[in-house]
Coordinates of C-alpha atoms and ligand atoms in Angstrom, one line a residue:
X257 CA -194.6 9.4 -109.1
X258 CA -196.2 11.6 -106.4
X259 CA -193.9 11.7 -103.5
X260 CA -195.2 11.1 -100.2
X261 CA -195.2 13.7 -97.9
X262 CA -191.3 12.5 -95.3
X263 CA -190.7 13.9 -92.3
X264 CA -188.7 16.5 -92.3
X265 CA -186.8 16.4 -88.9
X266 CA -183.5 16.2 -88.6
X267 CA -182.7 16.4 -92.5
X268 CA -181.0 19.9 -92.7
X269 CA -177.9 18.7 -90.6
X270 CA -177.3 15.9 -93.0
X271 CA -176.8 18.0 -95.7
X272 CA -173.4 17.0 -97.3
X273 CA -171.4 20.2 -97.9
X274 CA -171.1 20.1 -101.5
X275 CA -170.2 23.2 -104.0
X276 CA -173.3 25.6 -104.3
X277 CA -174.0 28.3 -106.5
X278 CA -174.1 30.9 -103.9
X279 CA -172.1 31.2 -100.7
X280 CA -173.3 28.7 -98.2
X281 CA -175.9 30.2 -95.6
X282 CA -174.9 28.6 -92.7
X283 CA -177.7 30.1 -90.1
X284 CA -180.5 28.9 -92.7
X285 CA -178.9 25.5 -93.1
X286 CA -178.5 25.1 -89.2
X287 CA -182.8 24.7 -89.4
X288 CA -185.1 22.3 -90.6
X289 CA -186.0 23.2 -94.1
X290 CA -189.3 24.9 -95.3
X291 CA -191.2 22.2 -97.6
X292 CA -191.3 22.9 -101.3
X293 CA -194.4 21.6 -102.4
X294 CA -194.0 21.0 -106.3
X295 CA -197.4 22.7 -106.8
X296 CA -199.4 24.9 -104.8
X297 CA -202.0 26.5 -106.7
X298 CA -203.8 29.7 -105.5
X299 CA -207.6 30.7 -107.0
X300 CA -209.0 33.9 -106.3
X301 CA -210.0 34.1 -103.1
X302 CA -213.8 34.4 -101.8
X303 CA -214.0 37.8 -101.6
X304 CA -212.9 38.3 -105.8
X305 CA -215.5 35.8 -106.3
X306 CA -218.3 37.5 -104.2
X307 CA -219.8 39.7 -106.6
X308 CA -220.3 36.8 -109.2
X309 CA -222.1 34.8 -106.5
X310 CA -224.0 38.0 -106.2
X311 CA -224.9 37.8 -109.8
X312 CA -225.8 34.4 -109.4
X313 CA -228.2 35.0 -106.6
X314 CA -230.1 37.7 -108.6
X315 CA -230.6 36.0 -112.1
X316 CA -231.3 32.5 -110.5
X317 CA -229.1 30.9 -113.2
X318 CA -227.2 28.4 -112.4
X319 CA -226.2 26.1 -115.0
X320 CA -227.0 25.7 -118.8
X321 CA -225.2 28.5 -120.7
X322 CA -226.3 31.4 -118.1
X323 CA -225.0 35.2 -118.0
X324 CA -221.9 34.3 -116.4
X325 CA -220.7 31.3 -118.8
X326 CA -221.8 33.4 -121.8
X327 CA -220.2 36.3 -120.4
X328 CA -217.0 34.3 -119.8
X329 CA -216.8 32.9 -123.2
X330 CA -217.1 36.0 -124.7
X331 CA -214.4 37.6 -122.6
X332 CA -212.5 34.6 -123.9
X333 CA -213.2 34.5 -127.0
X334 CA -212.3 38.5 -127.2
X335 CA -209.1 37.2 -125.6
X336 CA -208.4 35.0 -127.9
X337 CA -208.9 37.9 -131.0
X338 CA -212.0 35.5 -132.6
X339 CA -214.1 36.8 -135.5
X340 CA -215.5 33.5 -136.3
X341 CA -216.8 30.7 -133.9
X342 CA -215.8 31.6 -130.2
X343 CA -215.3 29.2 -127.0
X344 CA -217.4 27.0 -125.6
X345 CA -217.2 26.7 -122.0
X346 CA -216.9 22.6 -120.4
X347 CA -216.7 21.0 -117.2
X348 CA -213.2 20.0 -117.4
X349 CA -210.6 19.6 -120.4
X350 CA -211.2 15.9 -120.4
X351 CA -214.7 16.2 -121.2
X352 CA -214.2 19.3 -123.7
X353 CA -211.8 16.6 -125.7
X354 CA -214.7 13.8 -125.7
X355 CA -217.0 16.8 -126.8
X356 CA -214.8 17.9 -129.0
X357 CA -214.0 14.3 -130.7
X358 CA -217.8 13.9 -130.9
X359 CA -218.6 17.2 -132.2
X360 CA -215.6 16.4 -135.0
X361 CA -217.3 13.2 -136.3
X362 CA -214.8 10.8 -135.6
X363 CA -216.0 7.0 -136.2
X364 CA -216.3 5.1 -133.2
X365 CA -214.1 2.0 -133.3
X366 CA -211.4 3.7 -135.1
X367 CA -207.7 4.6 -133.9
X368 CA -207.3 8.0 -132.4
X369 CA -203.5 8.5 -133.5
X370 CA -202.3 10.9 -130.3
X371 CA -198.4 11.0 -128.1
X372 CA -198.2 8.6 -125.4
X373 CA -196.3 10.9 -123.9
X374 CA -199.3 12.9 -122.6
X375 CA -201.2 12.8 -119.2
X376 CA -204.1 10.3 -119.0
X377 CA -206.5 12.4 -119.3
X378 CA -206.0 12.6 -123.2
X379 CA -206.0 9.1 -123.5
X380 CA -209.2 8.9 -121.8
X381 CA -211.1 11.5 -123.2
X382 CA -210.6 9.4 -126.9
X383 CA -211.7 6.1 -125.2
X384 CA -215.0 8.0 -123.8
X385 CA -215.4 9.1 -127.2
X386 CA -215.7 5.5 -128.8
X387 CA -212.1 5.6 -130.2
X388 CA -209.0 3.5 -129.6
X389 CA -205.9 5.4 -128.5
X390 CA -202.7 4.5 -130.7
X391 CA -199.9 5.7 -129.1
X392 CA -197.3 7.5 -131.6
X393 CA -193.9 8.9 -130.2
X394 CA -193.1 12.8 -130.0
X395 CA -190.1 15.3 -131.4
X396 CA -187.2 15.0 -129.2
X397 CA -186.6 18.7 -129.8
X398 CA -190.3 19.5 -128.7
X399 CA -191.6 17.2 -126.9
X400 CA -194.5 16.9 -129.3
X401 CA -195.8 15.2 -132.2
X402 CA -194.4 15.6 -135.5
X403 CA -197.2 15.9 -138.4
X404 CA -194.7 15.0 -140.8
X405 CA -194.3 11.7 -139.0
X406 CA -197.9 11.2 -138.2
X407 CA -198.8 11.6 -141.9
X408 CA -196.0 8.6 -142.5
X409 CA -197.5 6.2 -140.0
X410 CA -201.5 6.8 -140.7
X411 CA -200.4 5.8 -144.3
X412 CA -198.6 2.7 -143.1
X413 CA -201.3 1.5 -140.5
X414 CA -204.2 -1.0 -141.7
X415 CA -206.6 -0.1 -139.4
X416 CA -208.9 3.0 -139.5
X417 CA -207.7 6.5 -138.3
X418 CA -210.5 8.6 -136.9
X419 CA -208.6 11.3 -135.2
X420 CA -205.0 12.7 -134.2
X421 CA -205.4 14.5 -131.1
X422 CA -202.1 16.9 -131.0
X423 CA -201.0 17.9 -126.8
X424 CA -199.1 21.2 -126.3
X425 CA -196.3 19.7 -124.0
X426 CA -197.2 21.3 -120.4
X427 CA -198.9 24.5 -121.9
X428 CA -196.0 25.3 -124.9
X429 CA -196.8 26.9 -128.5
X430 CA -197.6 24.4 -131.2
X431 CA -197.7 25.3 -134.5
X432 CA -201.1 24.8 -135.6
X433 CA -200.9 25.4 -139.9
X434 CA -199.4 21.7 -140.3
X435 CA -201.9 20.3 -139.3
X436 CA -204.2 22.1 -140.7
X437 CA -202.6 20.7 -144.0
X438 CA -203.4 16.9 -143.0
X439 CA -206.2 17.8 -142.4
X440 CA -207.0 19.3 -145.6
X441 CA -205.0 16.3 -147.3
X442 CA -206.1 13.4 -145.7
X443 CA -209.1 14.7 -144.4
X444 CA -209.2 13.0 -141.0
X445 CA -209.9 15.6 -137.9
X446 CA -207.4 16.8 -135.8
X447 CA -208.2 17.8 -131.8
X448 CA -205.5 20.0 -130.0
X449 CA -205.1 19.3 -126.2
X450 CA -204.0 22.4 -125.2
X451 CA -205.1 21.7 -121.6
X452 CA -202.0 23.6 -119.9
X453 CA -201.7 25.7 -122.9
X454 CA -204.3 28.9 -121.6
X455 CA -200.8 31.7 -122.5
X456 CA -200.1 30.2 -125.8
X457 CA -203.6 28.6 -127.1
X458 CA -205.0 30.8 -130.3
X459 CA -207.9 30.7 -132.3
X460 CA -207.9 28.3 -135.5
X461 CA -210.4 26.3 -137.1
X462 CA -209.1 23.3 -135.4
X463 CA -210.6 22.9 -131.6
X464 CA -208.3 24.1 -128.8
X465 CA -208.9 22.0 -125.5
X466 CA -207.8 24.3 -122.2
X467 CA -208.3 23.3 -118.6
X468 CA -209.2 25.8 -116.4
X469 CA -208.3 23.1 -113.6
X470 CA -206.7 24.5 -110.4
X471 CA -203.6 23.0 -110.9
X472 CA -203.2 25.1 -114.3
X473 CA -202.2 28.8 -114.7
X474 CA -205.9 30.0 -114.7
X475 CA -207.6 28.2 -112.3
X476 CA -211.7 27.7 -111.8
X477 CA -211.4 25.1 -109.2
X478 CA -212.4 22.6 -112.5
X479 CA -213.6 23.4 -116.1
X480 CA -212.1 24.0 -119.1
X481 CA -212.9 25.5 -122.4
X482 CA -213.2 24.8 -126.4
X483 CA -212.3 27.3 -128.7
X484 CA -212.7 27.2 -132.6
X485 CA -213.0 29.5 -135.2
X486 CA -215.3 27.6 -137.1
X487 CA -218.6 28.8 -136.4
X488 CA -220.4 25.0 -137.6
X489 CA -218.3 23.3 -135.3
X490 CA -218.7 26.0 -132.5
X491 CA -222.6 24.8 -132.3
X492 CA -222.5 21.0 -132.8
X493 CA -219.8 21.2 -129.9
X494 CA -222.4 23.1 -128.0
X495 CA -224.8 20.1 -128.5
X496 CA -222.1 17.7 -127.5
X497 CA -221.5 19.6 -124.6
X498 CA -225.5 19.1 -123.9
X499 CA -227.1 16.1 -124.4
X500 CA -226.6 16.4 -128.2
X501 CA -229.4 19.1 -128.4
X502 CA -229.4 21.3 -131.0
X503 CA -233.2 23.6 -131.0
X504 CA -234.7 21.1 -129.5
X505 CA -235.0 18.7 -126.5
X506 CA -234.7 15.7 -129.2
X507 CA -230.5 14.5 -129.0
X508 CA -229.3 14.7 -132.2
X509 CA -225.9 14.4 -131.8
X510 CA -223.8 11.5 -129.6
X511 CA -223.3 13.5 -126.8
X512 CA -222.3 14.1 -123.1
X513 CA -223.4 16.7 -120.3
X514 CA -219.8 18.9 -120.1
X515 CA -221.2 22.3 -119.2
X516 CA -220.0 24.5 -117.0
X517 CA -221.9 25.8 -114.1
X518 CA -222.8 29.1 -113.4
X519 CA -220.4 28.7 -110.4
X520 CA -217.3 27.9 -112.2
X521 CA -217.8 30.4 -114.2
X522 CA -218.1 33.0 -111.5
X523 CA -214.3 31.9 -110.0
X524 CA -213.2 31.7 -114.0
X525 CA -214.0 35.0 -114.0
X526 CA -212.2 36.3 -111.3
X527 CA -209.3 34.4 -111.9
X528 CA -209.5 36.0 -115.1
X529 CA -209.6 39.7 -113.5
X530 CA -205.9 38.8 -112.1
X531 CA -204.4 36.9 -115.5
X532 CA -201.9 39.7 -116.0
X533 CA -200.8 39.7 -112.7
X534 CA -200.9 35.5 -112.6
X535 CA -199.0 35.3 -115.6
X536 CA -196.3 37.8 -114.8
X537 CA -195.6 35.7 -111.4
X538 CA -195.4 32.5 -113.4
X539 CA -193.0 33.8 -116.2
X540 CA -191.0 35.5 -113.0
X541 CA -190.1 31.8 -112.1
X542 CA -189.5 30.8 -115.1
X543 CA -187.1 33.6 -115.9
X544 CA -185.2 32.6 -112.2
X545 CA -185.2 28.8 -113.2
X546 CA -184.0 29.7 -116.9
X547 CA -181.0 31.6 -115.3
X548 CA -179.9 28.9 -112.5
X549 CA -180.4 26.1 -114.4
X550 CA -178.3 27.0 -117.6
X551 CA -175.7 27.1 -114.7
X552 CA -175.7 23.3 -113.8
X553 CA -174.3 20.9 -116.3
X554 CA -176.1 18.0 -117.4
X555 CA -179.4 19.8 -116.3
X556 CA -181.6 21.4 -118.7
X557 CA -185.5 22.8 -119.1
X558 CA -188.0 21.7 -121.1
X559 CA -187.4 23.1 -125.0
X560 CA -188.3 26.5 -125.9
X561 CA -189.7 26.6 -121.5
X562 CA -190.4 30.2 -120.3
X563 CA -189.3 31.5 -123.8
X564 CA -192.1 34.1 -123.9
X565 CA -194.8 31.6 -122.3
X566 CA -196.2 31.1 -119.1
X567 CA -197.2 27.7 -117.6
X568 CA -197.5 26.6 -113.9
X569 CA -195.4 23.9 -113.8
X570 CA -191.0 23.6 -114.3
X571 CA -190.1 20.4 -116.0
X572 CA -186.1 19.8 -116.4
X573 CA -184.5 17.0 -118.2
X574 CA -181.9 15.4 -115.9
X575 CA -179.4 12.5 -117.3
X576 CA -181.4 9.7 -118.4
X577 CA -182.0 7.3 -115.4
X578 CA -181.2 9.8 -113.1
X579 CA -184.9 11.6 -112.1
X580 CA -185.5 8.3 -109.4
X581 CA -182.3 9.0 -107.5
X582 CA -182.5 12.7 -108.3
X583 CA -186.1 12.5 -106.5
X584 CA -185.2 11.0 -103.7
X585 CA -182.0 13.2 -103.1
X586 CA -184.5 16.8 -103.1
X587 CA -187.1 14.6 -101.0
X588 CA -184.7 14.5 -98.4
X589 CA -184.0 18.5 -98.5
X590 CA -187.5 18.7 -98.1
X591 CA -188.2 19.5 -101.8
X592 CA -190.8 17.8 -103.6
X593 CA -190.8 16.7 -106.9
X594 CA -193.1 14.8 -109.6
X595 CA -192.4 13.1 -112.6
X596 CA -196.0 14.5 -113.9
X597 CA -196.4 12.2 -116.8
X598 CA -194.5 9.8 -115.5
X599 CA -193.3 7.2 -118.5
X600 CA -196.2 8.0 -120.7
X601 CA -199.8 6.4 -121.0
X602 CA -198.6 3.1 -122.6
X603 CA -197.1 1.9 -119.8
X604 CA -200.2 3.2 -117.1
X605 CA -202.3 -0.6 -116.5
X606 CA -205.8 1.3 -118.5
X607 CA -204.2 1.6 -121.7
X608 CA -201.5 -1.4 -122.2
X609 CA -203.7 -3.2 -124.9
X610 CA -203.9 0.1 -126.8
X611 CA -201.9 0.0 -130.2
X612 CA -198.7 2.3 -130.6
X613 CA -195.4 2.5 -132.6
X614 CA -192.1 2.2 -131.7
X615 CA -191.9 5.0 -128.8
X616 CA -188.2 5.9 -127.8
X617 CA -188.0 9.5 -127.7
X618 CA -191.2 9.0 -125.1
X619 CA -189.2 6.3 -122.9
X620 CA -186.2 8.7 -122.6
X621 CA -188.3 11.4 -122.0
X622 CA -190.1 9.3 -119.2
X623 CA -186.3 8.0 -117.6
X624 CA -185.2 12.0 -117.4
X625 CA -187.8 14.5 -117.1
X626 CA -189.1 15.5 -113.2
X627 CA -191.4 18.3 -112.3
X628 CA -189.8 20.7 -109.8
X629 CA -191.8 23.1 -107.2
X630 CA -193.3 25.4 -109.0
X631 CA -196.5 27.9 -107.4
X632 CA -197.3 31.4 -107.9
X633 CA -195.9 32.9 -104.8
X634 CA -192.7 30.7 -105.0
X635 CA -189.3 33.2 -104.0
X636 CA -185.8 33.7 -106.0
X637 CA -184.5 31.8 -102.7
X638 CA -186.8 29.0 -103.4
X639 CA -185.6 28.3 -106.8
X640 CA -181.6 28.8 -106.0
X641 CA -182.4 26.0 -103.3
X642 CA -183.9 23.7 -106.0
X643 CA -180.7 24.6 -107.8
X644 CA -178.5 23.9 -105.6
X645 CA -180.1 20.7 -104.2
X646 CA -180.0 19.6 -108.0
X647 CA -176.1 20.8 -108.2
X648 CA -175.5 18.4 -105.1
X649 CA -177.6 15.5 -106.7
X650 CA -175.6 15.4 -110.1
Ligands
PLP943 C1 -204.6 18.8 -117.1 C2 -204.6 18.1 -118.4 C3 -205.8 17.5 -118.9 C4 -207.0 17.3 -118.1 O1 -207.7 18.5 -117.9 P1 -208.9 18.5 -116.9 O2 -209.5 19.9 -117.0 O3 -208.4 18.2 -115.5 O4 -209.9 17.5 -117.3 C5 -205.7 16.9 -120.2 N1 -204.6 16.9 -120.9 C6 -203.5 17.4 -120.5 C7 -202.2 17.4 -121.3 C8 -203.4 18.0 -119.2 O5 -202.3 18.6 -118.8

């Protein structure tokens, strides 16, 4: 998966001279090639954080819902146009699904229907909550699940579904009214992990799980955040989030500490501040990989990828069995590359006895897609030279 970092000597003159999709450069192929990380997040810097500290150092608040947490939720919350319920902010996204599964009711013991073709994290955050991932397979066409198809198999399965936790595929729009509709019909609670999702997330009854993680588009370092329009469900996740308090110091909910410090929320804040900016330098790359990559045959992006949402990573679909070789072949131009959920979770040692259906659209998905560099202050130049190494690799 991760690609060790190779050295980088000598690699440039042994690039073969295929076609490119701009006239060769010869005087910058004559040197050794900049690395192209595949990520490399930037946070605000200290000095856009230093007058939250500040803050911080006056009201002596540190953690437990303080001025800076409440104030981010809010900004959040306004963000996210919500009249009802709000955001509650959470360590991390992992945590915020546990909370979120917990604050939702879900029976321990009972299957947590979600895609396999996820990261780990999902698949964790069920297990912490008492619940047994089952692995169902995704939409070829999106990448995600398919609540048509979910409804089918929770009525075929003997055993007890608790939950269906729904992932937006690396941060793209899901469309939340189906499932709003199983829930109504078969009235078992759905979670969204919508951990990369912070551009296209929205508010809804149903809980929306972002990570504010740095290597997502609006970083705090770590933390994440809940949002849900249902005010009931706003609170109880507040106690799941806190020991399971509710008035009182007495738990009376099953619970977990997920809050968010009052110095999370100071560098969620100022990454906030520079959002527009962020965003617009994220969908910049995606508009240069949109154009180069409709250029190479047998290439493609993820679906609907850059179409009006930003993320911070570039996932392309290469023939399947070809993202190993494909890998290797940018490694050696010094361009680094991840396959970020790899084959899925039912193949990752953790979760092999979990339960699943037939998965196919997730083991072609796994045998084709690889993550390509992708950071905020990446160049046009950058992305022709992932293009053109990808041209040379087909
Ligand atoms: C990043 C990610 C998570 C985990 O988020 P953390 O804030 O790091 O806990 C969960 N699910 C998906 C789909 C993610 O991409």
């Amino acid at each position: 998966m991760s690609s060790r970092p190779l050295p980088l000597t000598a690699q440039a003159g042994r690039m073969p001279p295929a076609a490119t999709l701009r006239p060769p450069r010869r005087a910058a192929r004559a040197e050794t090639p900049e690395p192209l990380p595949v990520m490399r997040p930037r946070l605000p810097s200290a000095a856009e954080i230093l007058p939250y500290l500040q803050t911080i150092d006056e009201a002596r608040w540190y953690s437990n819902y303080g001025p800076l947490v409440t104030r981010l939720e809010q900004q959040l919350a306004r963000r996210l146009g919500m009249t009802a319920g709000g955001v509650v902010t959470t360590a991390n996204a992992t945590a915020g699904l546990t909370a979120a599964l917990l604050a939702r009711r879900a029976p321990a013991g009972s299957f947590c229907l979600m895609p396999s073709w996820t990261f780990a994290a999902t698949a964790h955050a069920a297990r912490a909550a008492g619940l047994i991932p089952w692995f169902h397979d995704v939409l070829r066409n999106t990448w995600a699940l398919d609540p048509a198809a979910v409804r089918e198999t929770m009525k075929r399965l003997a055993g007890k579904v608790g939950a269906v936790i729904v992932v937006s595929p690396f941060g793209a729009p899901l469309e939340i009214a189906p499932w709003r509709d199983l829930e109504k019909q078969t009235g078992i609670p759905v979670v969204v992990d919508a951990a990369a999702a912070f551009d296209t997330a929205g508010a809804a009854p149903i809980p929306q799980v972002v990570s504010l993680h740095a290597t997502k588009i609006l970083g705090a370092g770590e933390g994440g955040f809940v949002a849900t329009a249902d005010p009931e469900l706003r609170l109880r996740l507040v106690a799941c989030c806190n020991f399971g308090f509710l008035a009182t110091r007495s738990a009376m909910l099953p619970a977990l500490n997920a809050k968010m410090s009052e110095y999370h929320a100071a560098a969620a804040l100022a990454s906030l501040d520079a959002w527009p900016a962020t965003r617009a330098l994220h969908l910049r790359i995606a508009g240069w990989y949109r154009q180069t990559i409709a250029r190479l045959a047998g290439v493609s992006l993820q679906p609907g990828y850059g179409d009006g949402w930003a993320t911070s990573t570039t996932s392309i679909i290469l023939p399947r069995g070809a993202s190993e070789r494909v890998s290797r072949h940018l490694r050696k131009r010094a361009i680094d590359t991840r396959a970020w959920w790899g084959q899925g979770c039912h193949v990752q040692p953790a979760f092999a006895d979990c339960p699943r259906g037939p998965l196919p659209v997730t083991e072609e998905l796994g045998a084709s897609v690889l993550g390509v560099p992708h950071f905020p202050d990446m160049r046009e130049r950058d992305v022709d030279r992932v293009a053109e190494a990808l041209m040379n690799a087909m």
